[in-house]
mmCIF file of C-alpha atoms and ligand atoms in Angstrom:
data_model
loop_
_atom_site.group_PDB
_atom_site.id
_atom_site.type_symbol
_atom_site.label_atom_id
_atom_site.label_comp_id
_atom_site.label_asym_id
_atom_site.label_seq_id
_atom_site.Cartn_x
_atom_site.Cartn_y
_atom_site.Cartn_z
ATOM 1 C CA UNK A 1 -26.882 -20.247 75.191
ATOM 2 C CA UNK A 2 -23.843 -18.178 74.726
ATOM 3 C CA UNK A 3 -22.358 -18.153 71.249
ATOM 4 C CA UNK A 4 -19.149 -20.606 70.732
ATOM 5 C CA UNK A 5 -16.421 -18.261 69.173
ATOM 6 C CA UNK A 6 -14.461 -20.049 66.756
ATOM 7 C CA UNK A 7 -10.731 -18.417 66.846
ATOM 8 C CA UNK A 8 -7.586 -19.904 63.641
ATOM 9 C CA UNK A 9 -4.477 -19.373 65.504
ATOM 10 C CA UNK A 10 -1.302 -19.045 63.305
ATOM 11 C CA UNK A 11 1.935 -18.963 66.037
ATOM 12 C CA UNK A 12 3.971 -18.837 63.271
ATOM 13 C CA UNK A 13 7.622 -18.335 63.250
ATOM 14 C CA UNK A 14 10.401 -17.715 65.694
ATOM 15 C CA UNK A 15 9.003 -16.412 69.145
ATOM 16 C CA UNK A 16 5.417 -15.928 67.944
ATOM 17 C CA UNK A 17 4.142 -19.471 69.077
ATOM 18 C CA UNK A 18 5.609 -18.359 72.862
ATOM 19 C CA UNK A 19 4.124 -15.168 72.856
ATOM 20 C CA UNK A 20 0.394 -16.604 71.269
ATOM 21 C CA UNK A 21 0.759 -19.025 74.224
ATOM 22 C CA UNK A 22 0.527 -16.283 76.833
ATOM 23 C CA UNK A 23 -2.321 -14.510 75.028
ATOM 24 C CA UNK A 24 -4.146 -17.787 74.925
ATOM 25 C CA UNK A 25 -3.514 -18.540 78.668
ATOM 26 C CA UNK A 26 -5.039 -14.940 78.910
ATOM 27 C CA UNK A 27 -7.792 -15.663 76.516
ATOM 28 C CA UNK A 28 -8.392 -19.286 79.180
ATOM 29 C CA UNK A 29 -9.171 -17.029 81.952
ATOM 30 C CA UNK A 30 -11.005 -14.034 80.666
ATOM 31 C CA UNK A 31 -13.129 -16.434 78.756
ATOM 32 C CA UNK A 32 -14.049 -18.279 82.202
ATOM 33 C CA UNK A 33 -14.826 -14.797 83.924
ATOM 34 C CA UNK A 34 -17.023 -13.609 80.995
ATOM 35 C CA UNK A 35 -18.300 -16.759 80.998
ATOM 36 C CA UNK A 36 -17.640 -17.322 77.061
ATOM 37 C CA UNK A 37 -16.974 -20.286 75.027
ATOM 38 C CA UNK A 38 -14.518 -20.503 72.472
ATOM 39 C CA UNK A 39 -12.672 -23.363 69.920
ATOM 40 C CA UNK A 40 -9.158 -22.798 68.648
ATOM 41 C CA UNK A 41 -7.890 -24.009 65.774
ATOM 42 C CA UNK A 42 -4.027 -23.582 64.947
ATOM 43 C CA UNK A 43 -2.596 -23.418 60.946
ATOM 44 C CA UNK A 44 1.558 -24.062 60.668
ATOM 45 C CA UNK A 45 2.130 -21.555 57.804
ATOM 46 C CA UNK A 46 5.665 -21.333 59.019
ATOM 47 C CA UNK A 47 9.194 -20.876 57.486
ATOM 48 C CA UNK A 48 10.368 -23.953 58.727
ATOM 49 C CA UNK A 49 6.858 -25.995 56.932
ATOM 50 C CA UNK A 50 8.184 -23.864 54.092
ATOM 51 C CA UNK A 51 11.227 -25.185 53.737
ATOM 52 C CA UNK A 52 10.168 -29.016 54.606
ATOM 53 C CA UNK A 53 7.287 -28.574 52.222
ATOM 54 C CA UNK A 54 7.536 -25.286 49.781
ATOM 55 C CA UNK A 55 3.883 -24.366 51.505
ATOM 56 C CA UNK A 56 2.927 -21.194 51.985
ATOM 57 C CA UNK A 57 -0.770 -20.087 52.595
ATOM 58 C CA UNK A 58 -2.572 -21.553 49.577
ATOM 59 C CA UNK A 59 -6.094 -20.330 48.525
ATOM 60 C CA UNK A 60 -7.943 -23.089 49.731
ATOM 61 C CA UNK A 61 -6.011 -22.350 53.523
ATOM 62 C CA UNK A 62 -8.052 -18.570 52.983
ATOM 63 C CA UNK A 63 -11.360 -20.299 51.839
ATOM 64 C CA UNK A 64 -10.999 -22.207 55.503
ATOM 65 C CA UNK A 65 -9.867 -18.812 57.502
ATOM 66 C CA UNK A 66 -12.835 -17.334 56.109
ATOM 67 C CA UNK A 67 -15.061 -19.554 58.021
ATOM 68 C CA UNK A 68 -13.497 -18.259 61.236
ATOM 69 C CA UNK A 69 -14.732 -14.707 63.371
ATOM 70 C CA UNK A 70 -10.529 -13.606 63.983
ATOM 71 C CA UNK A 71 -7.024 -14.837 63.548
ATOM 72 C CA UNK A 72 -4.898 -14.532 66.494
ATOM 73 C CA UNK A 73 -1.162 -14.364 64.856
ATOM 74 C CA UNK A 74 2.086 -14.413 66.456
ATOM 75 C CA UNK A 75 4.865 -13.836 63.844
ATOM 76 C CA UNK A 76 6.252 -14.057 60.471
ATOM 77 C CA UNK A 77 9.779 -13.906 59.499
ATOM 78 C CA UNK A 78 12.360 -17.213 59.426
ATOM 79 C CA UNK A 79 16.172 -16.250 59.169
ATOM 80 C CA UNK A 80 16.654 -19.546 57.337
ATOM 81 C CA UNK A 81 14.319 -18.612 54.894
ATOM 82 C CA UNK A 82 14.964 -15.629 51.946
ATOM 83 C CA UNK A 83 13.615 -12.295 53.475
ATOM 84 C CA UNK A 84 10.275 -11.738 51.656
ATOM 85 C CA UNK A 85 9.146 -15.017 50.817
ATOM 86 C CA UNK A 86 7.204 -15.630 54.408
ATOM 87 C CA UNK A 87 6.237 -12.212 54.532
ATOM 88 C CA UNK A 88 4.408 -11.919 51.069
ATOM 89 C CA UNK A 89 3.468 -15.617 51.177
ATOM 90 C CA UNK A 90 1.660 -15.872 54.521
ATOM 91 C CA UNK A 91 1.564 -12.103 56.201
ATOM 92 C CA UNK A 92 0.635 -10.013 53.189
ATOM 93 C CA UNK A 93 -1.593 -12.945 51.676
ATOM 94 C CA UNK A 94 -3.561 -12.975 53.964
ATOM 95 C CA UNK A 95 -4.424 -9.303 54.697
ATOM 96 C CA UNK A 96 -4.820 -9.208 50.665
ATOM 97 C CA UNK A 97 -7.177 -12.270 50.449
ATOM 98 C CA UNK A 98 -8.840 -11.477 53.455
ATOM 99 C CA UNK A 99 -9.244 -8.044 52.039
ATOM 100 C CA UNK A 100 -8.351 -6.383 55.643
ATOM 101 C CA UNK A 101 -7.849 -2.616 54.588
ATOM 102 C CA UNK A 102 -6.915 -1.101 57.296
ATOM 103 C CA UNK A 103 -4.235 -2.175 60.208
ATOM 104 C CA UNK A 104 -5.230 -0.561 62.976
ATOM 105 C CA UNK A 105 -1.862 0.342 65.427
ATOM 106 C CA UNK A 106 -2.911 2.426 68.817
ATOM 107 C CA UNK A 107 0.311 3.852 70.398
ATOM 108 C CA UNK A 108 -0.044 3.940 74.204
ATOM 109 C CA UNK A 109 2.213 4.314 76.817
ATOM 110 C CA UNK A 110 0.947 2.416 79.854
ATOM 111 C CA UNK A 111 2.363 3.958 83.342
ATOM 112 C CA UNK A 112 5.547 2.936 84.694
ATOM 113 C CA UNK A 113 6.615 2.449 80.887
ATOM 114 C CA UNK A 114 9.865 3.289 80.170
ATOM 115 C CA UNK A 115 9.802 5.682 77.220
ATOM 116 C CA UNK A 116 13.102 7.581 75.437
ATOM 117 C CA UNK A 117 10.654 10.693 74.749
ATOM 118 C CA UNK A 118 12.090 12.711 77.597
ATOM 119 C CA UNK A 119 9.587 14.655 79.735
ATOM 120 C CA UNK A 120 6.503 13.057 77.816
ATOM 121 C CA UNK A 121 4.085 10.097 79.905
ATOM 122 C CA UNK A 122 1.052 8.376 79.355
ATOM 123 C CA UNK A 123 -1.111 12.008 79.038
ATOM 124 C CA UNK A 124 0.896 12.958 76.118
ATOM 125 C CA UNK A 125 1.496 9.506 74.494
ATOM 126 C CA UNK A 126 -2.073 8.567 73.659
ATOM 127 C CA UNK A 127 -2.611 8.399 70.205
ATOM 128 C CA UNK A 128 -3.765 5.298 67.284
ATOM 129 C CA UNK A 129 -3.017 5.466 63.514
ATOM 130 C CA UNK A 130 -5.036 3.857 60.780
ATOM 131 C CA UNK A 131 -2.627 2.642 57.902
ATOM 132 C CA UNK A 132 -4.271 1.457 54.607
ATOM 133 C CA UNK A 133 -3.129 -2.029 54.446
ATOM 134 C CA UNK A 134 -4.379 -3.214 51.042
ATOM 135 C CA UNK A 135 -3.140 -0.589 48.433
ATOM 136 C CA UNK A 136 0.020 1.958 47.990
ATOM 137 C CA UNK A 137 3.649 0.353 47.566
ATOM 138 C CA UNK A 138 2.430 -2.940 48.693
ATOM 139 C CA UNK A 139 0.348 -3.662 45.646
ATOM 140 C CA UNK A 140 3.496 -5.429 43.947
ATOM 141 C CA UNK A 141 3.448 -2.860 40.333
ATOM 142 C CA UNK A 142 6.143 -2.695 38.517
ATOM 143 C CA UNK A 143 9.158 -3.969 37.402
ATOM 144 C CA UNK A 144 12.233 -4.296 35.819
ATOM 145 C CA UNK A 145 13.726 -2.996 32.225
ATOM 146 C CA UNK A 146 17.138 -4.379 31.044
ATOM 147 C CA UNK A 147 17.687 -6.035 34.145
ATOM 148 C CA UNK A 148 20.946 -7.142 35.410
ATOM 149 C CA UNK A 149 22.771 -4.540 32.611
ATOM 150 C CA UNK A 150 23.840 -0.520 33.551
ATOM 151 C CA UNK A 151 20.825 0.288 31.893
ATOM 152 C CA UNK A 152 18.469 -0.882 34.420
ATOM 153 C CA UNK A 153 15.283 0.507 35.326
ATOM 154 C CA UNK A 154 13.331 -0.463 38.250
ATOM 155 C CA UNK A 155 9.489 0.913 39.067
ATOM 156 C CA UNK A 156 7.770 0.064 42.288
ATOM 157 C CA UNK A 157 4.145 1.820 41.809
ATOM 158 C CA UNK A 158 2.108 3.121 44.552
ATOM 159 C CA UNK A 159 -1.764 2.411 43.572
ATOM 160 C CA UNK A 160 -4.566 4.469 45.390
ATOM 161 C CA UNK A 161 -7.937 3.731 44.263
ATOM 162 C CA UNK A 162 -10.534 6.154 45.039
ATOM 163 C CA UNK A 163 -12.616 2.833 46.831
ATOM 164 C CA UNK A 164 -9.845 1.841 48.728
ATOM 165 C CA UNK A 165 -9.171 5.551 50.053
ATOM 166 C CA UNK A 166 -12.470 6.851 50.860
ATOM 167 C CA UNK A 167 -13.249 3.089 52.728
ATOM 168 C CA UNK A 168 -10.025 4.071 54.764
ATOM 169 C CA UNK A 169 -11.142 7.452 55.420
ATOM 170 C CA UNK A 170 -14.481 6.405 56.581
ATOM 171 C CA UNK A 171 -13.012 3.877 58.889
ATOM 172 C CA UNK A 172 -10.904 6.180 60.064
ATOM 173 C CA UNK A 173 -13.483 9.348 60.760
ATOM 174 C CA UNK A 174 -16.192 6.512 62.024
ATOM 175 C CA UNK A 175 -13.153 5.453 64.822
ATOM 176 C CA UNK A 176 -12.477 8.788 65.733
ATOM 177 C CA UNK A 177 -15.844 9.462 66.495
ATOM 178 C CA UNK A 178 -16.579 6.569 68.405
ATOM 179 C CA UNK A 179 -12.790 7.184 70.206
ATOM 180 C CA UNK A 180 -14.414 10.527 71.473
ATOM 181 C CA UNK A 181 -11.025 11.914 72.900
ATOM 182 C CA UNK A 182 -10.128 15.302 71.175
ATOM 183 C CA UNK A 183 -12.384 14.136 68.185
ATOM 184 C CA UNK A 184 -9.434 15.159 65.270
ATOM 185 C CA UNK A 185 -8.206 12.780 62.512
ATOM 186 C CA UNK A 186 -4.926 13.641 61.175
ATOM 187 C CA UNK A 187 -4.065 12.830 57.371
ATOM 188 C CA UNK A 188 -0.679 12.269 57.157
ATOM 189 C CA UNK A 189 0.816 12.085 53.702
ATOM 190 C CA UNK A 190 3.690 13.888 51.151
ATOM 191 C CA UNK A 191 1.090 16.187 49.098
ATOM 192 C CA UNK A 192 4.013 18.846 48.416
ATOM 193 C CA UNK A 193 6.028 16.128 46.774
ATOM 194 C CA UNK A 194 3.833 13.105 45.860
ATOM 195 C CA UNK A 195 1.157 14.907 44.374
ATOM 196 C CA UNK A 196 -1.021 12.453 42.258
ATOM 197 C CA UNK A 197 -1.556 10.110 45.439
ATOM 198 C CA UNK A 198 -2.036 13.075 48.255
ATOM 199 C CA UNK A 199 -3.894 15.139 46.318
ATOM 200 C CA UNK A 200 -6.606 12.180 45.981
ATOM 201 C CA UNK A 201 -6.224 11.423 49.495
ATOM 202 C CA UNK A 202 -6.453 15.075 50.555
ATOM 203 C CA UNK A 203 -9.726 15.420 48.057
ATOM 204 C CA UNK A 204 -11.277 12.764 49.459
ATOM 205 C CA UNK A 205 -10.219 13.805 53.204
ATOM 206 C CA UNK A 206 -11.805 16.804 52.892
ATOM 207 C CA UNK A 207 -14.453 16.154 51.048
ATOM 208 C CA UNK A 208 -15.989 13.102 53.093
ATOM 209 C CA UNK A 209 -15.447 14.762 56.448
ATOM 210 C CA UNK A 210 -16.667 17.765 55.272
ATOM 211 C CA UNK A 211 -19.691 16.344 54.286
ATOM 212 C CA UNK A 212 -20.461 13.142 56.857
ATOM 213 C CA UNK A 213 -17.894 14.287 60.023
ATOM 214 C CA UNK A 214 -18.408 17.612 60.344
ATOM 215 C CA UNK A 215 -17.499 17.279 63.901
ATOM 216 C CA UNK A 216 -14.390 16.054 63.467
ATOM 217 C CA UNK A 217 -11.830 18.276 63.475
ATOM 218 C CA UNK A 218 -9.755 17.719 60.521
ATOM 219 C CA UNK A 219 -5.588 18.495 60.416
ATOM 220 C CA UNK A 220 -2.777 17.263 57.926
ATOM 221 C CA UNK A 221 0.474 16.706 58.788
ATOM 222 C CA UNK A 222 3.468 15.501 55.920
ATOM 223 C CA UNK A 223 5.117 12.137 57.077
ATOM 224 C CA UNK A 224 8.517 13.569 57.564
ATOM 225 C CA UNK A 225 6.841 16.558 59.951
ATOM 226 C CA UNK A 226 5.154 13.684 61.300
ATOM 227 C CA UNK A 227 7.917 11.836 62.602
ATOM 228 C CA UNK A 228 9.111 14.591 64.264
ATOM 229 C CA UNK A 229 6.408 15.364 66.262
ATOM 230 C CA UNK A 230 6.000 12.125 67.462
ATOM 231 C CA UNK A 231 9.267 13.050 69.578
ATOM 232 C CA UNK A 232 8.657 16.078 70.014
ATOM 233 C CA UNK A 233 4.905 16.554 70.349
ATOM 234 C CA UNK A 234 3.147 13.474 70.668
ATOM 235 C CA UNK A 235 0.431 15.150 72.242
ATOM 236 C CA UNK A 236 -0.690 16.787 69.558
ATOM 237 C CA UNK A 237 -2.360 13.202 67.871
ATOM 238 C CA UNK A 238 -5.219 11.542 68.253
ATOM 239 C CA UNK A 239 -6.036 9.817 65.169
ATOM 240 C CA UNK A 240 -4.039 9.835 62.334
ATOM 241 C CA UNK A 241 -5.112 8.222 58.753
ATOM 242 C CA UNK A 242 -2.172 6.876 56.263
ATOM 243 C CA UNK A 243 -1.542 4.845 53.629
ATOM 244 C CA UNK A 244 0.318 1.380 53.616
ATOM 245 C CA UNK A 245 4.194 2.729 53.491
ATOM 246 C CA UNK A 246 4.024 5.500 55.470
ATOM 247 C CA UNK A 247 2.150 3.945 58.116
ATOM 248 C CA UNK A 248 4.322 1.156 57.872
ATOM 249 C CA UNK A 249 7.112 3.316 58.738
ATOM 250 C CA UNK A 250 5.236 5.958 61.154
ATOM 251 C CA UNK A 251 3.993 2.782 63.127
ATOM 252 C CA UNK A 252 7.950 1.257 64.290
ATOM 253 C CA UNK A 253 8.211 5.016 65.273
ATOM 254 C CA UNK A 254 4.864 4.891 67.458
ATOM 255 C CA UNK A 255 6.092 1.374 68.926
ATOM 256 C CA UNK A 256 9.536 2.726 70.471
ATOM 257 C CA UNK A 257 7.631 6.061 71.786
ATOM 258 C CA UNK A 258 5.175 3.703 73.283
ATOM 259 C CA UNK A 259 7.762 1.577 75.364
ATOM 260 C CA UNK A 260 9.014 -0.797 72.460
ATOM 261 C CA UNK A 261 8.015 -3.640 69.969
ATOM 262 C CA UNK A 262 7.640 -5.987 73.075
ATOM 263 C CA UNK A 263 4.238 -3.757 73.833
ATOM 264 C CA UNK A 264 3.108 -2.753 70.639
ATOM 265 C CA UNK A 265 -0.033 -4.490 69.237
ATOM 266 C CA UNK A 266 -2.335 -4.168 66.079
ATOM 267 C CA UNK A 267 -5.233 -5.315 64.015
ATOM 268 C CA UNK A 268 -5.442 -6.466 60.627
ATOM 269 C CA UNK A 269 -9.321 -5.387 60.022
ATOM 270 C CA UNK A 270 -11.987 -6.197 57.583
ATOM 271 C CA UNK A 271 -15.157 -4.780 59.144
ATOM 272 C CA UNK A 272 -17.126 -6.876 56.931
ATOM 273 C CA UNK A 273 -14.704 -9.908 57.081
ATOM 274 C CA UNK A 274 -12.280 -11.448 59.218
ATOM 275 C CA UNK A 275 -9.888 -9.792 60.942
ATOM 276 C CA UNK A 276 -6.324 -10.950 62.017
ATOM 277 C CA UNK A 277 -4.822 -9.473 64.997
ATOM 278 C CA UNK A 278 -0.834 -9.488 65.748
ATOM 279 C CA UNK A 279 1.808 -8.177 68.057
ATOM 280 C CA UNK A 280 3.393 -5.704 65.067
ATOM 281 C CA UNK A 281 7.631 -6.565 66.193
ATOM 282 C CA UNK A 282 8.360 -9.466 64.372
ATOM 283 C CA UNK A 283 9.740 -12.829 64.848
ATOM 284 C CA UNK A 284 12.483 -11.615 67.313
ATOM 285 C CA UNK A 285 14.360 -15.257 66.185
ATOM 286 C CA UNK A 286 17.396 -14.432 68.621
ATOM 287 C CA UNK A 287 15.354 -14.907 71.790
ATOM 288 C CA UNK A 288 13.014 -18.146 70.471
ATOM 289 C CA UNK A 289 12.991 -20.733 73.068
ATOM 290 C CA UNK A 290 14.579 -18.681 75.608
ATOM 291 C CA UNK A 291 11.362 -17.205 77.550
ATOM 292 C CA UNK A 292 12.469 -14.140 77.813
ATOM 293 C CA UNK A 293 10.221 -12.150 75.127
ATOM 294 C CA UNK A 294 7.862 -9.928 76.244
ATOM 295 C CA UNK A 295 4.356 -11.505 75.720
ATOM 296 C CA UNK A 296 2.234 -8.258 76.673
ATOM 297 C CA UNK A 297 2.474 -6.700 72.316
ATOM 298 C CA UNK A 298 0.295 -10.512 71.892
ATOM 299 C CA UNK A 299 -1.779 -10.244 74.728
ATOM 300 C CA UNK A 300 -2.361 -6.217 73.595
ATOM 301 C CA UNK A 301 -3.575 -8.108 69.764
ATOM 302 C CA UNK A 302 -5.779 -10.709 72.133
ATOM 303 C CA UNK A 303 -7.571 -7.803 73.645
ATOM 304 C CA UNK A 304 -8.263 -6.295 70.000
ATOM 305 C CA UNK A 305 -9.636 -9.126 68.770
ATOM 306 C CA UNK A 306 -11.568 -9.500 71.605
ATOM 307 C CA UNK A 307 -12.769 -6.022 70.643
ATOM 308 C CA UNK A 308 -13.230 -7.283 67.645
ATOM 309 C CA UNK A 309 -15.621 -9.846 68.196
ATOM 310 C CA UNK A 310 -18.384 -8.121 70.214
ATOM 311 C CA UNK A 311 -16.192 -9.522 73.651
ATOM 312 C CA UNK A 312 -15.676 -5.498 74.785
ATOM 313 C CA UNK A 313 -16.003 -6.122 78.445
ATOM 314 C CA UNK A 314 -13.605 -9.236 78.445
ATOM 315 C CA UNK A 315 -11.131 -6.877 76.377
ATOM 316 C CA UNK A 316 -11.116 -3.867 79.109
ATOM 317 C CA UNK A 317 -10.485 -6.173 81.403
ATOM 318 C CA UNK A 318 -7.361 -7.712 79.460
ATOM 319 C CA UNK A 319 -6.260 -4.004 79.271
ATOM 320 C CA UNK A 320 -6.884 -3.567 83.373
ATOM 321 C CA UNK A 321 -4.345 -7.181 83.736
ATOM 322 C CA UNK A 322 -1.764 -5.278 80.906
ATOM 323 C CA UNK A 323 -1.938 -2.282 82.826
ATOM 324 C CA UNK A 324 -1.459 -3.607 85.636
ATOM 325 C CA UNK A 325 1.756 -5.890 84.065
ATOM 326 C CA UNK A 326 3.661 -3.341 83.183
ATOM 327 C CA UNK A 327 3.845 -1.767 86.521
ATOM 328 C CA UNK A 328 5.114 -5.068 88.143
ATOM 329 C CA UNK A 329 7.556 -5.623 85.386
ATOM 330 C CA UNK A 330 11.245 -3.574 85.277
ATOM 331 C CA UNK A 331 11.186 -2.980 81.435
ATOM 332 C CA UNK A 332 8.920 -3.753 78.241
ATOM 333 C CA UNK A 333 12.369 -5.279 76.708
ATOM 334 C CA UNK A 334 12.944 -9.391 75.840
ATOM 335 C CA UNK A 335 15.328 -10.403 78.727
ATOM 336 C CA UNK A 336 15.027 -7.207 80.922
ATOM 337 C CA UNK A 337 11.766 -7.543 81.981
ATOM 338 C CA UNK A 338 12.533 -9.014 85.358
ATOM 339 C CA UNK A 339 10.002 -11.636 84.787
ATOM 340 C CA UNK A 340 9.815 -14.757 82.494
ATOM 341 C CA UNK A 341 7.627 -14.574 78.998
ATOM 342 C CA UNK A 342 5.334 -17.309 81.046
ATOM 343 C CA UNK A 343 5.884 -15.079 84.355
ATOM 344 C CA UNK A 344 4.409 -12.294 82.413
ATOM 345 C CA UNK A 345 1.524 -14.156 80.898
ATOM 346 C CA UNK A 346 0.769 -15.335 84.857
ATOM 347 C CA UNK A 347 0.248 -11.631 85.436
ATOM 348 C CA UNK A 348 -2.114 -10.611 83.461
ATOM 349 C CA UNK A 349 -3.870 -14.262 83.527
ATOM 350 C CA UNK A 350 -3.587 -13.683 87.592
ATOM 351 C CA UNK A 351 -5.080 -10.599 87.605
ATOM 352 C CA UNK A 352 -8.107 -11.649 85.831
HETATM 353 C C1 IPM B 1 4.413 -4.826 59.495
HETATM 354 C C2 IPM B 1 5.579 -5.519 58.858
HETATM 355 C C3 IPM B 1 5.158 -6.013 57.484
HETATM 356 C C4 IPM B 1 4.780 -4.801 56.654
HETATM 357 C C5 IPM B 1 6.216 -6.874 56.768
HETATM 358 C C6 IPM B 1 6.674 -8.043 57.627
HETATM 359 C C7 IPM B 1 5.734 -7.364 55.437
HETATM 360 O O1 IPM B 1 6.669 -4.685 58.785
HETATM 361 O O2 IPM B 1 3.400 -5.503 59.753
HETATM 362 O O3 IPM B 1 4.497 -3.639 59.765
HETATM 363 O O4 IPM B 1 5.630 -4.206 55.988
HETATM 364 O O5 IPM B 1 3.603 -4.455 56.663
HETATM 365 MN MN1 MN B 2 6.363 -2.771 59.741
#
């Protein structure tokens, strides 16, 4: 008998629940054509149970994730809540607890995609970036000296552990082999600045490809150079390694050039763990309720989890009914799609 996949769903906050809807509608009838089972089970870590309760994800909520093979997440991010609070008590707890070091963002542009990279298409906009997701900025060092007087310091510290680089690298040289496109993984970093941090990550770059990739063709390329050839050359990526800030960053870049937050999708990913899979735009709280957000960045994170958890045929085919969306629809944007958020989600679902 077919294994039962047991899924923790986490809508979460503004229009995530409406977009996790679609991708489970999507998930309904992919699961009956593959002819897999699978059992949801939702979690309300939310700003609004925040501010009825002062819960946020507690330790014991991460024992019971654990038991789970993927989280399917919609959003984090309430307006009536402090900005940072959700984020660091639900998003960035759980990559840290969950120990998911890499977020895996692939920037595609799908024909008929609008994109405002003049004279480039889907040849030339074909590219995914692996950010670290567990070290760098994000770590939370530093702090404050004499706060609040003129004298004030402030020190954010950017940790890079030789562990938590080389298990990035190697995730990132192991997907760009198995990607077999143009076979070259791009380091993109600040080593003629920042020169403690690159020059471990260029050591170990080198060093590790040199030794276990040697077909891999190996190029680096500093962040701000980066973001210019995204516009200018997109063509010119095909995987690119990073840590947490910069890919943080680099990523909202790759989203516009790819048609928009509405389409971009990415993975949370602990290839010995469990992995958490999201649309990567945010809450979008202006259009909640309204079904007019675009549901197709979710339904992208369904078919990386379904990656994810050994379901590859089920997720082509997800990509076939996305494909196939965004020619039907008149723009990847929340209200301009000339479809509903559910009209959307009957698309894909449809064309399964
Ligand atoms: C992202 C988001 C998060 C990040 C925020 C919400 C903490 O911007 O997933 O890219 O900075 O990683
Ligand atoms: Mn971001």
């Amino acid at each position: 008998m077919a294994k039962k996949h047991r899924i923790a769903v986490i809508g979460g906050d503004g229009t995530g629940p409406e977009v996790v809807a679609e991708g489970l509608k999507v998930l309904k009838a992919i699961a009956k054509k593959h002819n897999f089972e699978y059992e949801l089970k939702e979690f309300d870590f939310t700003g609004q149970r925040y501010l009825k309760t002062g819960k946020l994800v507690s330790d014991q909520d991460v024992e019971e994730l654990k038991t789970f093979e993927a989280i399917y997440l919609g959003a984090v991010g309430d307006p009536d809540v402090k900005p940072g609070i959700i984020e660091h008590g639900v998003l960035l707890k759980l990559r840290f607890a969950l120990d998911q070091y890499i977020n895996l963002r692939p920037v595609i542009l799908y024909p008929n995609v609008w994109t405002p990279v003049k004279d480039k298409g889907p040849d030339e906009i074909d590219f995914v970036v692996v950010r670290e997701n567990t070290e760098g900025l994000y770590v939370g060092t530093g702090g404050y000296l004499k706060k609040g007087s003129p004298d004030e310091v402030a020190t954010q510290v950017s940790v890079n552990t030789r562990k938590g680089v080389e298990r990035c690298l190697r995730y990132a040289f192991d997907y760009t082999r198995k990607r077999n496109k143009r076979k070259q993984l791009t380091l993109v970093g600040k080593t003629n600045v920042l020169t403690y941090a690159w020059d471990l990550w260029e050591r170990a770059f080198h060093e590790i490809g040199r030794k276990d990739y040697p077909e891999i063709k190996r190029e680096y390329s500093h962040v701000d150079a980066t973001c210019m050839w995204f516009v200018k050359n997109p063509e010119w990526f095909d995987v690119i390694v990073t840590d947490n800030m910069f890919g943080d960053i680099i990523t909202d870049l790759g989203a516009m050039i790819q048609g928009g937050m509405g389409i971009a999708a990415g993975g949370n990913i602990n290839p010995q763990g469990v992995s958490m899979f999201e649309p990567i735009g945010g809450s979008a709280p202006k259009y909640t309720g309204q079904n007019v957000i675009n549901p197709l960045a979710a339904i992208g994170a369904l078919q990386m989890l379904l990656e994810n958890i050994g379901e590859e045929k089920a997720a082509a085919d997800v990509e076939k009914g996305i494909r196939y969306a965004c020619t039907q629809m008149k723009s990847m944007s929340a209200g301009k799609m000339g479809m509903s958020t559910t009209e959307v989600g009957d698309t894909v679902a449809g064309n399964i």
